Amino acid sequence: MSETAKPSHANPQVKGDKSHGGEFGYVGIDAILEQMRRKAMKQGFELNLMVVGQSGLGKSTLMNTLFKSKVSRKSVKPDPEERIPKTIDIKSISHDIEEKGVRMKLTVIDTPGFGDQINNENCWLPIMKFINDQYEAYLQEEINIDRKKRIPDSRVHCCIYFIPPTGHCLRPLDVEFMRRLSKVVNIVPVIAKADTLTLEERDFFKQTIREELRANGIDVYPQKEFDEDAEDRLINDKIREAIPFAVVGSDQEYQVNGKRILGRKTKWGTIEVENIAHCEFAYLRDLLIRTHMQNIKDITSNIHYETYRVRRLNESNGHFSIQPSDHAAVPPKGLVQVNHVK
């Protein structure tokens, strides 16, 4: 009687097999990186930046310089009547930006009217309310029974605070704003229009500001307690030593040594925006976009929003059917959707 042939089965790769270009024992765990990249590319990215400072400090110009596009409120919808606003009116403009196949929805939140009045008492309250309103809107979406697969994120990821280039010290308004807002949002202070200061004045002003921040217990981004390891601490310590960044913004191009550069032309020469010998714009750009963008968003979600969520749940006595409070989330006024492809 002939022996019956046994069916052959494909055996899984076992230890000792050689595959994947001759690598011994290759499993393929590293492929998760490519899977995450493909998923992220499909979904795109979101970044919500708030700019705060008095009129005339170059907030709109700096935003246009950062993204090399007309992304500021004034660039999209100029209105002469807004030159002297009577109150703080939060304005949000959203753009779809694409670079080398990477899509990002950028929202720039402007605060015209901040610090422009004779009496600036409690002028930070509308800004604080706006930030909390966005947390509330996210929370309400999160606790819905039939919640969306991907909750729209209107939370403010970072607030860029513009300090006037006085060269002396922080104003009481600057101290009070950053002291209160640093508890609910990531704050990155910058010295606006730094080309109005000499290098010696700039260094002295930066040192004075850092001392005042420490004296008033103001913890700006990147916060020391959120450093994840020694490598992060080393990188972030260098950033903390450079804050506040002395920046210059410009959306004008000039020819310098055969190259087209962004800069400001003066009778003494051209100030190159992206030249670190001239100003610290490049440091701010790298922090916000190239090195720390995801970390800024993670701290917003895991620290600032989580603190708000816990407080709201405690206010509701542990019930998960939260009703909107007096500070219920409302869509930001003046929201304009602009599709802008670079």
Short mmCIF file of N, CA, C and O in Angstrom, two decimals, residues 170-232:
data_model
loop_
_atom_site.label_atom_id
_atom_site.label_comp_id
_atom_site.label_asym_id
_atom_site.label_seq_id
_atom_site.Cartn_x
_atom_site.Cartn_y
_atom_site.Cartn_z
N LEU A 170 9.68 94.29 31.41
CA LEU A 170 8.30 93.95 31.07
C LEU A 170 7.35 94.95 31.71
O LEU A 170 7.58 95.43 32.82
N ARG A 171 6.26 95.25 31.02
CA ARG A 171 5.22 96.10 31.58
C ARG A 171 4.35 95.26 32.52
O ARG A 171 4.28 94.03 32.37
N PRO A 172 3.65 95.88 33.46
CA PRO A 172 2.72 95.12 34.31
C PRO A 172 1.71 94.33 33.50
O PRO A 172 1.34 93.21 33.88
N LEU A 173 1.27 94.87 32.35
CA LEU A 173 0.33 94.16 31.49
C LEU A 173 0.94 92.87 30.96
O LEU A 173 0.28 91.82 30.93
N ASP A 174 2.21 92.92 30.54
CA ASP A 174 2.89 91.73 30.03
C ASP A 174 2.98 90.65 31.11
O ASP A 174 2.70 89.47 30.87
N VAL A 175 3.37 91.07 32.31
CA VAL A 175 3.54 90.13 33.42
C VAL A 175 2.21 89.49 33.78
O VAL A 175 2.11 88.25 33.92
N GLU A 176 1.16 90.29 33.90
CA GLU A 176 -0.14 89.76 34.32
C GLU A 176 -0.73 88.82 33.27
O GLU A 176 -1.28 87.77 33.60
N PHE A 177 -0.60 89.18 32.00
CA PHE A 177 -1.13 88.33 30.94
C PHE A 177 -0.43 86.97 30.94
O PHE A 177 -1.08 85.92 30.98
N MET A 178 0.89 86.97 30.90
CA MET A 178 1.62 85.70 30.83
C MET A 178 1.46 84.88 32.10
O MET A 178 1.41 83.64 32.04
N ARG A 179 1.36 85.54 33.25
CA ARG A 179 1.17 84.81 34.50
C ARG A 179 -0.14 84.04 34.50
O ARG A 179 -0.20 82.89 34.93
N ARG A 180 -1.20 84.66 34.00
CA ARG A 180 -2.51 84.02 33.99
C ARG A 180 -2.65 83.01 32.85
O ARG A 180 -3.17 81.91 33.04
N LEU A 181 -2.20 83.39 31.66
CA LEU A 181 -2.43 82.54 30.48
C LEU A 181 -1.50 81.34 30.41
O LEU A 181 -1.82 80.34 29.78
N SER A 182 -0.32 81.43 31.05
CA SER A 182 0.61 80.30 30.98
C SER A 182 0.06 79.06 31.66
O SER A 182 0.56 77.95 31.42
N LYS A 183 -0.99 79.23 32.47
CA LYS A 183 -1.60 78.09 33.15
C LYS A 183 -2.58 77.34 32.26
O LYS A 183 -2.99 76.22 32.59
N VAL A 184 -2.99 77.95 31.14
CA VAL A 184 -4.01 77.30 30.30
C VAL A 184 -3.56 77.09 28.87
O VAL A 184 -4.25 76.41 28.10
N VAL A 185 -2.41 77.63 28.47
CA VAL A 185 -1.97 77.49 27.08
C VAL A 185 -0.45 77.61 27.04
O VAL A 185 0.17 78.21 27.93
N ASN A 186 0.16 77.02 26.02
CA ASN A 186 1.60 77.18 25.80
C ASN A 186 1.89 78.59 25.32
O ASN A 186 1.34 79.03 24.30
N ILE A 187 2.76 79.30 26.01
CA ILE A 187 3.11 80.68 25.63
C ILE A 187 4.56 80.74 25.19
O ILE A 187 5.46 80.24 25.88
N VAL A 188 4.79 81.33 24.03
CA VAL A 188 6.14 81.61 23.54
C VAL A 188 6.29 83.12 23.41
O VAL A 188 5.70 83.72 22.51
N PRO A 189 7.04 83.78 24.29
CA PRO A 189 7.22 85.23 24.19
C PRO A 189 8.28 85.59 23.14
O PRO A 189 9.29 84.90 23.01
N VAL A 190 8.02 86.66 22.41
CA VAL A 190 8.99 87.15 21.43
C VAL A 190 9.13 88.66 21.60
O VAL A 190 8.18 89.35 21.99
N ILE A 191 10.32 89.17 21.31
CA ILE A 191 10.54 90.61 21.28
C ILE A 191 10.27 91.07 19.86
O ILE A 191 10.98 90.68 18.91
N ALA A 192 9.23 91.86 19.67
CA ALA A 192 8.83 92.28 18.34
C ALA A 192 9.76 93.36 17.80
O ALA A 192 10.35 94.13 18.57
N LYS A 193 9.89 93.38 16.47
CA LYS A 193 10.67 94.42 15.79
C LYS A 193 12.03 94.63 16.45
O LYS A 193 12.42 95.75 16.83
N ALA A 194 12.74 93.52 16.62
CA ALA A 194 14.01 93.55 17.36
C ALA A 194 15.08 94.36 16.65
O ALA A 194 16.12 94.68 17.26
N ASP A 195 14.87 94.70 15.37
CA ASP A 195 15.88 95.49 14.66
C ASP A 195 15.93 96.93 15.15
O ASP A 195 16.81 97.69 14.75
N THR A 196 15.00 97.31 16.03
CA THR A 196 15.04 98.66 16.60
C THR A 196 15.99 98.75 17.80
O THR A 196 16.22 99.83 18.33
N LEU A 197 16.54 97.59 18.21
CA LEU A 197 17.48 97.55 19.34
C LEU A 197 18.88 97.24 18.84
O LEU A 197 19.05 96.50 17.87
N THR A 198 19.89 97.78 19.50
CA THR A 198 21.26 97.37 19.21
C THR A 198 21.46 95.97 19.80
O THR A 198 20.67 95.49 20.61
N LEU A 199 22.53 95.29 19.40
CA LEU A 199 22.79 93.95 19.91
C LEU A 199 22.97 93.96 21.43
O LEU A 199 22.50 93.05 22.13
N GLU A 200 23.63 94.98 21.95
CA GLU A 200 23.83 95.07 23.40
C GLU A 200 22.50 95.30 24.12
O GLU A 200 22.22 94.68 25.15
N GLU A 201 21.67 96.19 23.57
CA GLU A 201 20.36 96.44 24.16
C GLU A 201 19.50 95.19 24.11
O GLU A 201 18.77 94.87 25.06
N ARG A 202 19.58 94.47 22.99
CA ARG A 202 18.78 93.25 22.83
C ARG A 202 19.17 92.20 23.86
O ARG A 202 18.31 91.61 24.51
N ASP A 203 20.47 91.96 24.04
CA ASP A 203 20.92 90.95 25.00
C ASP A 203 20.52 91.33 26.43
O ASP A 203 20.10 90.47 27.22
N PHE A 204 20.68 92.61 26.77
CA PHE A 204 20.30 93.07 28.11
C PHE A 204 18.79 92.91 28.32
O PHE A 204 18.35 92.47 29.40
N PHE A 205 17.99 93.25 27.32
CA PHE A 205 16.53 93.15 27.42
C PHE A 205 16.12 91.69 27.59
O PHE A 205 15.25 91.37 28.42
N LYS A 206 16.71 90.79 26.82
CA LYS A 206 16.39 89.37 26.93
C LYS A 206 16.69 88.84 28.33
O LYS A 206 15.89 88.10 28.92
N GLN A 207 17.87 89.20 28.85
CA GLN A 207 18.25 88.75 30.18
C GLN A 207 17.30 89.30 31.24
O GLN A 207 16.89 88.57 32.17
N THR A 208 16.92 90.57 31.12
CA THR A 208 15.99 91.18 32.06
C THR A 208 14.64 90.46 32.04
O THR A 208 14.05 90.19 33.09
N ILE A 209 14.16 90.14 30.84
CA ILE A 209 12.86 89.46 30.71
C ILE A 209 12.92 88.08 31.35
O ILE A 209 12.00 87.68 32.07
N ARG A 210 13.99 87.33 31.11
CA ARG A 210 14.11 85.99 31.71
C ARG A 210 14.10 86.08 33.24
O ARG A 210 13.47 85.24 33.91
N GLU A 211 14.79 87.07 33.79
CA GLU A 211 14.79 87.22 35.24
C GLU A 211 13.41 87.58 35.77
O GLU A 211 12.99 87.07 36.82
N GLU A 212 12.68 88.42 35.05
CA GLU A 212 11.34 88.79 35.49
C GLU A 212 10.37 87.62 35.39
O GLU A 212 9.48 87.47 36.23
N LEU A 213 10.53 86.80 34.36
CA LEU A 213 9.68 85.61 34.23
C LEU A 213 9.89 84.68 35.42
O LEU A 213 8.94 84.16 36.00
N ARG A 214 11.17 84.47 35.79
CA ARG A 214 11.46 83.61 36.94
C ARG A 214 10.94 84.22 38.23
O ARG A 214 10.34 83.52 39.07
N ALA A 215 11.11 85.53 38.40
CA ALA A 215 10.68 86.19 39.63
C ALA A 215 9.16 86.14 39.81
O ALA A 215 8.66 86.09 40.94
N ASN A 216 8.42 86.12 38.71
CA ASN A 216 6.96 86.11 38.79
C ASN A 216 6.37 84.72 38.62
O ASN A 216 5.14 84.57 38.53
N GLY A 217 7.21 83.69 38.58
CA GLY A 217 6.73 82.32 38.48
C GLY A 217 6.01 82.03 37.19
O GLY A 217 5.08 81.20 37.15
N ILE A 218 6.43 82.67 36.10
CA ILE A 218 5.80 82.47 34.79
C ILE A 218 6.58 81.39 34.05
O ILE A 218 7.78 81.53 33.79
N ASP A 219 5.89 80.31 33.72
CA ASP A 219 6.52 79.16 33.06
C ASP A 219 6.10 79.13 31.61
O ASP A 219 5.00 78.68 31.27
N VAL A 220 6.95 79.64 30.72
CA VAL A 220 6.62 79.66 29.30
C VAL A 220 7.12 78.37 28.65
O VAL A 220 7.88 77.61 29.25
N TYR A 221 6.68 78.14 27.42
CA TYR A 221 7.08 76.93 26.70
C TYR A 221 8.53 77.07 26.22
O TYR A 221 8.93 78.15 25.78
N PRO A 222 9.34 75.97 26.32
CA PRO A 222 9.03 74.63 26.82
C PRO A 222 9.21 74.54 28.35
O PRO A 222 10.25 74.93 28.87
N GLN A 223 8.19 74.03 29.03
CA GLN A 223 8.18 73.97 30.49
C GLN A 223 9.11 72.87 30.98
O GLN A 223 9.12 71.75 30.44
N LYS A 224 9.87 73.18 32.02
CA LYS A 224 10.86 72.22 32.53
C LYS A 224 10.23 70.92 33.00
O LYS A 224 10.78 69.83 32.79
N GLU A 225 9.08 71.01 33.66
CA GLU A 225 8.49 69.79 34.24
C GLU A 225 7.99 68.81 33.20
O GLU A 225 7.67 67.67 33.52
N PHE A 226 7.91 69.24 31.92
CA PHE A 226 7.41 68.35 30.88
C PHE A 226 8.53 67.78 30.01
O PHE A 226 8.26 67.13 29.00
N ASP A 227 9.79 68.02 30.38
CA ASP A 227 10.90 67.39 29.67
C ASP A 227 10.84 65.88 29.92
O ASP A 227 10.80 65.44 31.08
N GLU A 228 10.86 65.10 28.86
CA GLU A 228 10.64 63.66 29.00
C GLU A 228 11.90 62.90 29.39
O GLU A 228 11.83 61.87 30.05
N ASP A 229 13.06 63.35 28.93
CA ASP A 229 14.30 62.64 29.26
C ASP A 229 15.47 63.61 29.22
O ASP A 229 15.31 64.81 28.98
N ALA A 230 16.66 63.08 29.45
CA ALA A 230 17.85 63.93 29.51
C ALA A 230 18.14 64.60 28.18
O ALA A 230 18.59 65.75 28.14
N GLU A 231 17.88 63.89 27.08
CA GLU A 231 18.13 64.48 25.76
C GLU A 231 17.19 65.66 25.51
O GLU A 231 17.62 66.72 25.03
N ASP A 232 15.90 65.48 25.84
CA ASP A 232 14.95 66.58 25.71
C ASP A 232 15.34 67.76 26.59
O ASP A 232 15.23 68.92 26.18
#
